Coordinates of C-alpha atoms in Angstrom, one line a residue:
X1466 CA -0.7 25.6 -36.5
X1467 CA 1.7 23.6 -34.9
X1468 CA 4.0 26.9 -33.6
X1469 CA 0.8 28.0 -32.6
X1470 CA -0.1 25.0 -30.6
X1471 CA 3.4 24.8 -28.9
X1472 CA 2.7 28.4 -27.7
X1473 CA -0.7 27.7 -26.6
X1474 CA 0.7 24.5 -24.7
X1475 CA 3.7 26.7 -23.2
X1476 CA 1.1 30.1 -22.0
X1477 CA -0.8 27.2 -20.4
X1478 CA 2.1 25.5 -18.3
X1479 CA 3.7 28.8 -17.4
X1480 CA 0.0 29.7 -15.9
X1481 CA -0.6 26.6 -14.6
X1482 CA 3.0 26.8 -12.5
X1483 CA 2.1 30.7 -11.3
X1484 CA -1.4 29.1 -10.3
X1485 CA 0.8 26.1 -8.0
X1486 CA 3.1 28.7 -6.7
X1487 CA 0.8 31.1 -5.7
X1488 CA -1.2 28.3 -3.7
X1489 CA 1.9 27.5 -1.7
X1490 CA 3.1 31.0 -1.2
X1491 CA -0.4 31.8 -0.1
X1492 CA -0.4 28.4 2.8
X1493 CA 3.3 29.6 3.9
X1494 CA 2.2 33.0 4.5
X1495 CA -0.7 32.0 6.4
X1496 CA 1.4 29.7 8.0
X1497 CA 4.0 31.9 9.1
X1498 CA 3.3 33.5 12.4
X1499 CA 2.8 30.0 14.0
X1500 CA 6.7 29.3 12.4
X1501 CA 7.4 32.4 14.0
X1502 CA 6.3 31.2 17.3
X1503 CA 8.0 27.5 16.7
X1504 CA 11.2 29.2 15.7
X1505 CA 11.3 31.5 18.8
X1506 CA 10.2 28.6 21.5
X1507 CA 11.9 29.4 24.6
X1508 CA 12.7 25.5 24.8
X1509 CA 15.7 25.5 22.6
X1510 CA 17.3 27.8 25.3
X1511 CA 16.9 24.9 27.7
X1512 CA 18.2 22.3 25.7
X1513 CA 22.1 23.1 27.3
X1514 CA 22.5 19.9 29.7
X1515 CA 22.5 16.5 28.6
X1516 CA 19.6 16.0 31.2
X1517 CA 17.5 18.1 29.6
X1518 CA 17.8 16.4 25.9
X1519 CA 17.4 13.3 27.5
X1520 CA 13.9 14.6 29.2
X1521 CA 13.4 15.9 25.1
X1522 CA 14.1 13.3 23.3
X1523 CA 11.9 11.0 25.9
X1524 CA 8.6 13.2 24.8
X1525 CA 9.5 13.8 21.2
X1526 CA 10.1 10.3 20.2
X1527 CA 6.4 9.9 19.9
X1528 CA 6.4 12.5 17.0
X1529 CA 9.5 10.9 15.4
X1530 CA 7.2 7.6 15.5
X1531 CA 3.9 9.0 14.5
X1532 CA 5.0 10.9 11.4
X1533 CA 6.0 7.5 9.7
X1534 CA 2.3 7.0 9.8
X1535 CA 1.9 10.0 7.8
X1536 CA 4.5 9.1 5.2
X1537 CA 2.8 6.2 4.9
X1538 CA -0.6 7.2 4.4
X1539 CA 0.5 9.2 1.7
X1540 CA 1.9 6.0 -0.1
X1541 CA -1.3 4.3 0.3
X1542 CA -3.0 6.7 -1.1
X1543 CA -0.6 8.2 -3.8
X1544 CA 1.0 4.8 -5.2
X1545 CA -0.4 1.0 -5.7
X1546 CA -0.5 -1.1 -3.1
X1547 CA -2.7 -3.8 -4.6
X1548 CA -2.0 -6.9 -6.7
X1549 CA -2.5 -7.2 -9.3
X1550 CA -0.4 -3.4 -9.9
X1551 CA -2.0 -0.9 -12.1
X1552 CA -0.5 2.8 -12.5
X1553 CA -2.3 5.4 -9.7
X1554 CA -2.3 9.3 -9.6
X1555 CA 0.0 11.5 -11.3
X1556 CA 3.6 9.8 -11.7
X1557 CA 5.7 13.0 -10.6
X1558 CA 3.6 12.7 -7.0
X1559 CA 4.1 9.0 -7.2
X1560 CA 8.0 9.6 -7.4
X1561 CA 7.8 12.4 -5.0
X1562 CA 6.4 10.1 -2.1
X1563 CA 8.1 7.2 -2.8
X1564 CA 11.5 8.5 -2.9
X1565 CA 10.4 10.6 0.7
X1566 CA 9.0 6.9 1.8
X1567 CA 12.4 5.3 1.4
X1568 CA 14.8 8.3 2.8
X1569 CA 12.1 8.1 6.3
X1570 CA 11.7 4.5 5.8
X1571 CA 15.7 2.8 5.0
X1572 CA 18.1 5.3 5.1
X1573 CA 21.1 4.7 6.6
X1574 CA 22.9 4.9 9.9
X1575 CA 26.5 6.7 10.3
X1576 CA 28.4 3.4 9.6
X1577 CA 26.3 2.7 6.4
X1578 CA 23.6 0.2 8.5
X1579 CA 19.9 0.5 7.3
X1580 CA 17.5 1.7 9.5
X1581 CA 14.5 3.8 9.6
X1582 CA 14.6 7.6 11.2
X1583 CA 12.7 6.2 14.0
X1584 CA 14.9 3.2 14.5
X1585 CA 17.9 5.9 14.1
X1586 CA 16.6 8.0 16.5
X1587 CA 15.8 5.5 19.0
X1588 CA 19.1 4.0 19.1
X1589 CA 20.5 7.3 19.8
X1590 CA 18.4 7.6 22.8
X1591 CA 19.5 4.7 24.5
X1592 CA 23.2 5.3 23.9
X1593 CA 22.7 8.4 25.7
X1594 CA 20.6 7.0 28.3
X1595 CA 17.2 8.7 27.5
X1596 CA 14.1 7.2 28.4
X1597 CA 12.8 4.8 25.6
X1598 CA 10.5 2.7 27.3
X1599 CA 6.7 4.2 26.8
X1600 CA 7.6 4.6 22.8
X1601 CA 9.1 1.2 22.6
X1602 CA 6.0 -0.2 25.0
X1603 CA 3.5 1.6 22.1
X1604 CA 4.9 0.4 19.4
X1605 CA 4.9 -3.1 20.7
X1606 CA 1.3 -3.0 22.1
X1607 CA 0.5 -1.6 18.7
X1608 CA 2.3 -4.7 16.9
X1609 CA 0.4 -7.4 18.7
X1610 CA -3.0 -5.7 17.8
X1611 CA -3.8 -3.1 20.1
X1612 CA -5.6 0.0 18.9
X1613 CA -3.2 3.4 18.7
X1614 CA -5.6 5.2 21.1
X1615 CA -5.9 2.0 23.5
X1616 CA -1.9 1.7 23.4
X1617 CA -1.8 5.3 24.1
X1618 CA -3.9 4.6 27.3
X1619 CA -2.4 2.0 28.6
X1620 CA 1.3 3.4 28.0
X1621 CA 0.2 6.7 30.4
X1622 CA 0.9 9.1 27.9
X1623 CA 0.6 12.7 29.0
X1624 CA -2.2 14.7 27.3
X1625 CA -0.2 16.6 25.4
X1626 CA 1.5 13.5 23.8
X1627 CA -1.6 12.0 24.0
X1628 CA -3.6 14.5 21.9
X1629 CA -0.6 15.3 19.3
X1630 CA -0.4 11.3 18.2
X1631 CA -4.1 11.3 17.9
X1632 CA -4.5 14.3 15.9
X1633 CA -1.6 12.8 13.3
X1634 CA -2.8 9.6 13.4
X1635 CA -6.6 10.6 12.8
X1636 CA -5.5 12.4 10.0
X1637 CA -3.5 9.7 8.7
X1638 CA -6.4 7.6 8.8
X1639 CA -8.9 9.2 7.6
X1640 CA -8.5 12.6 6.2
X1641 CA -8.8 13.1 2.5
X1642 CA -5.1 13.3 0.5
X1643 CA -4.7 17.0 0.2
X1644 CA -5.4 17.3 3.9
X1645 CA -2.7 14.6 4.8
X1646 CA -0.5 16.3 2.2
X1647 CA -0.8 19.9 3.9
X1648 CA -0.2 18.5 7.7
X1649 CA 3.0 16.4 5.7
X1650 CA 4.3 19.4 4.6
X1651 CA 3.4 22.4 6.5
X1652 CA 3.1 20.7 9.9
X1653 CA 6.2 18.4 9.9
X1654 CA 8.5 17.9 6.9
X1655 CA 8.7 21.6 5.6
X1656 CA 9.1 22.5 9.5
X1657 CA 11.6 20.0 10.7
X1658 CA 15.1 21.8 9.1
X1659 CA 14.0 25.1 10.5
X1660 CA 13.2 23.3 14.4
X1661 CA 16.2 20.9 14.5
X1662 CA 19.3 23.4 13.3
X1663 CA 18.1 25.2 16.4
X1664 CA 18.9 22.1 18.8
X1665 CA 21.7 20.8 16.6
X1666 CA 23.9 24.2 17.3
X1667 CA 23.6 23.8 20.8
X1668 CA 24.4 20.2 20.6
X1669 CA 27.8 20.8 18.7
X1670 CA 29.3 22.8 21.3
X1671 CA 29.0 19.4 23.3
X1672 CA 32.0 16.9 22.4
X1673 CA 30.6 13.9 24.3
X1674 CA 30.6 11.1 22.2
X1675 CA 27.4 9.6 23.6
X1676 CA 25.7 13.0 21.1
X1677 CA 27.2 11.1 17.8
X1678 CA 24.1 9.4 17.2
X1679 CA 22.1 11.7 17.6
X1680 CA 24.1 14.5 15.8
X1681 CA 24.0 12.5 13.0
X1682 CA 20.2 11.8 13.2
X1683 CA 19.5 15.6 13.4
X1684 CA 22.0 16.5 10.8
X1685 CA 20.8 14.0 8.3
X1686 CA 17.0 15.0 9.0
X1687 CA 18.1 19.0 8.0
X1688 CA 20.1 17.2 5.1
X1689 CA 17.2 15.1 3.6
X1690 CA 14.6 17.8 4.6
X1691 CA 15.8 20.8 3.6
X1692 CA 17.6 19.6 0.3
X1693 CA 15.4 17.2 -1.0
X1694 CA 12.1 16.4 1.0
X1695 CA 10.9 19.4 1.8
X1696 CA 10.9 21.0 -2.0
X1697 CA 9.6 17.4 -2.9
X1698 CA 6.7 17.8 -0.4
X1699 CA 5.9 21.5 -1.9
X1700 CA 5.4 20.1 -5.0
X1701 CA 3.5 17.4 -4.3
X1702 CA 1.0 19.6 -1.9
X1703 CA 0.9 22.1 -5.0
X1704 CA -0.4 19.3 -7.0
X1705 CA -3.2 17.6 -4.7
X1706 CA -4.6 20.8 -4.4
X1707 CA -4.9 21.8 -7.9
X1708 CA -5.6 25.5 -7.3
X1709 CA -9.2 24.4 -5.8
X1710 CA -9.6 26.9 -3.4
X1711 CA -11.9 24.1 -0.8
X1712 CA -8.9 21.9 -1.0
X1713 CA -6.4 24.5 -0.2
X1714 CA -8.6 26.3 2.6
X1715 CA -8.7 22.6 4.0
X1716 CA -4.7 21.8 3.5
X1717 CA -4.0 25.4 5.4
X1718 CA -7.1 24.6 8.4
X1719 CA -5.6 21.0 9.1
X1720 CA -2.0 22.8 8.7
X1721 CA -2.8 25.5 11.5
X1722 CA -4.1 22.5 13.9
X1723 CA -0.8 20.3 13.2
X1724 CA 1.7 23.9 14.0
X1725 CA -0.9 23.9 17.2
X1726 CA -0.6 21.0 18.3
X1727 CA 3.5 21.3 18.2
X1728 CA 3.3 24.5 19.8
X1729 CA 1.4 22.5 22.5
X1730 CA 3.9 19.7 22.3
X1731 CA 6.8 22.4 22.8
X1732 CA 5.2 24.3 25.7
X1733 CA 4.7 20.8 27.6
X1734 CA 8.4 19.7 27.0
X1735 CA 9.4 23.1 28.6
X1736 CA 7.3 22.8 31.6
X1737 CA 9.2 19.6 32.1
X1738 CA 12.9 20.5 31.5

């Protein structure tokens, strides 16, 4: 009875994993001509002059800033956050996001400094003289109480900007896990190794050391996300949606909008280098 038991036990994990495989195989393959079009963006091409990073990095900072939120939410709504503590959710997904909270949240800088990849990437704009002031005026508006879409307002954000930090931060806020999950992983952290090793070769032809910083944010961001985060996030988005075929039709709709939204983001940065 007991061999029997065992085998029962092992038919039912082995199905179980196909069942979580095929629901991520399924979301990347839908997923996959927007990568295309991502991976092909005529932007990287014009990413060869240290004006036109600068005019980048001054746009993109807002989606360095706005997927924090995203971790975040995740944590809140994977992990306790109240006291007194009790256990939440699955303890594999709890490990998952916390260990992808403090990589995003604390990791380190190149001379072994903590910092967070926002702070990391924001110090690397000033050292090449990028334009820091509208994310640095957000976040600040944003710390002495103003609402996100108010501080959004008031900083003159293009529409473009505008609309991609509302559409994370809506999810963020008030989408259901699985949904925050698939945008996570599909729309940022599964995409982010793919996107950056694109501007980091261009970048290493270019000796300057005023690039360190940022060389080293990119390169760590490939390291962390294509090594560890991004098979974490894969797993985690294979468990909130439990095969449920709602959840996962949700996780790959929400997805498509987040890979629009960059596409958007992308085509706007163009238009301005």
């Amino acid at each position: 009875k007991k061999k029997l038991l065992s085998s029962l036990i092992n038919k039912y994990k082995f199905a179980s994993e196909k069942l979580l495989m095929k629901t991520v195989e399924s979301l990347e393959t839908s997923l996959l001509p927007y990568r295309k079009k991502l991976l092909e963006h005529p932007l990287y091409n014009k990413l060869q002059t240290e004006e036109s990073i600068k005019i980048f990095m001054s746009y993109h900072s807002f989606a360095v800033w706005d997927f924090m939120s995203l971790v975040k939410s995740l944590q809140l709504k994977l992990t306790s956050t109240q006291i007194p503590w009790i256990p939440v959710g699955n303890p594999s997904t709890r490990r998952l996001i916390n260990e992808i909270v403090w990589g995003e949240e604390s990791d380190v800088d190149k001379n072994n400094n903590p910092f967070s990849h926002y702070e990391l990437y924001v110090q690397s704009m000033d050292k090449i003289g990028a334009d820091s002031s509208k994310i640095k005026n957000l976040v600040s508006l944003i710390e002495n109480g103003t609402h996100w879409r108010e501080a959004l307002i008031e900083v003159q954000v293009p529409k473009e900007i505008f609309d991609f930090v509302d559409f994370s931060l809506t999810v963020a806020t008030e989408a259901p896990v699985h949904i925050v999950a698939g945008v996570f992983t599909f729309g940022r952290e599964d995409l982010i190794p793919d996107l950056f090793i694109e501007i980091v070769r261009g970048l290493s032809k270019n000796n300057d050391e005023k690039f360190d910083d940022l060389l080293y944010y990119l390169e760590r961001h490939i390291e962390l996300d294509g090594d560890e985060h991004g098979p974490m996030a894969l797993q985690m988005i294979q468990e909130l949606c439990e095969n449920d075929s709602q959840k996962i039709g949700e996780a790959l709709a929400y997805s498509q909008k987040a890979l629009e939204h960059r596409l958007k983001l992308w085509d706007f940065i163009s238009t301005k280098i």
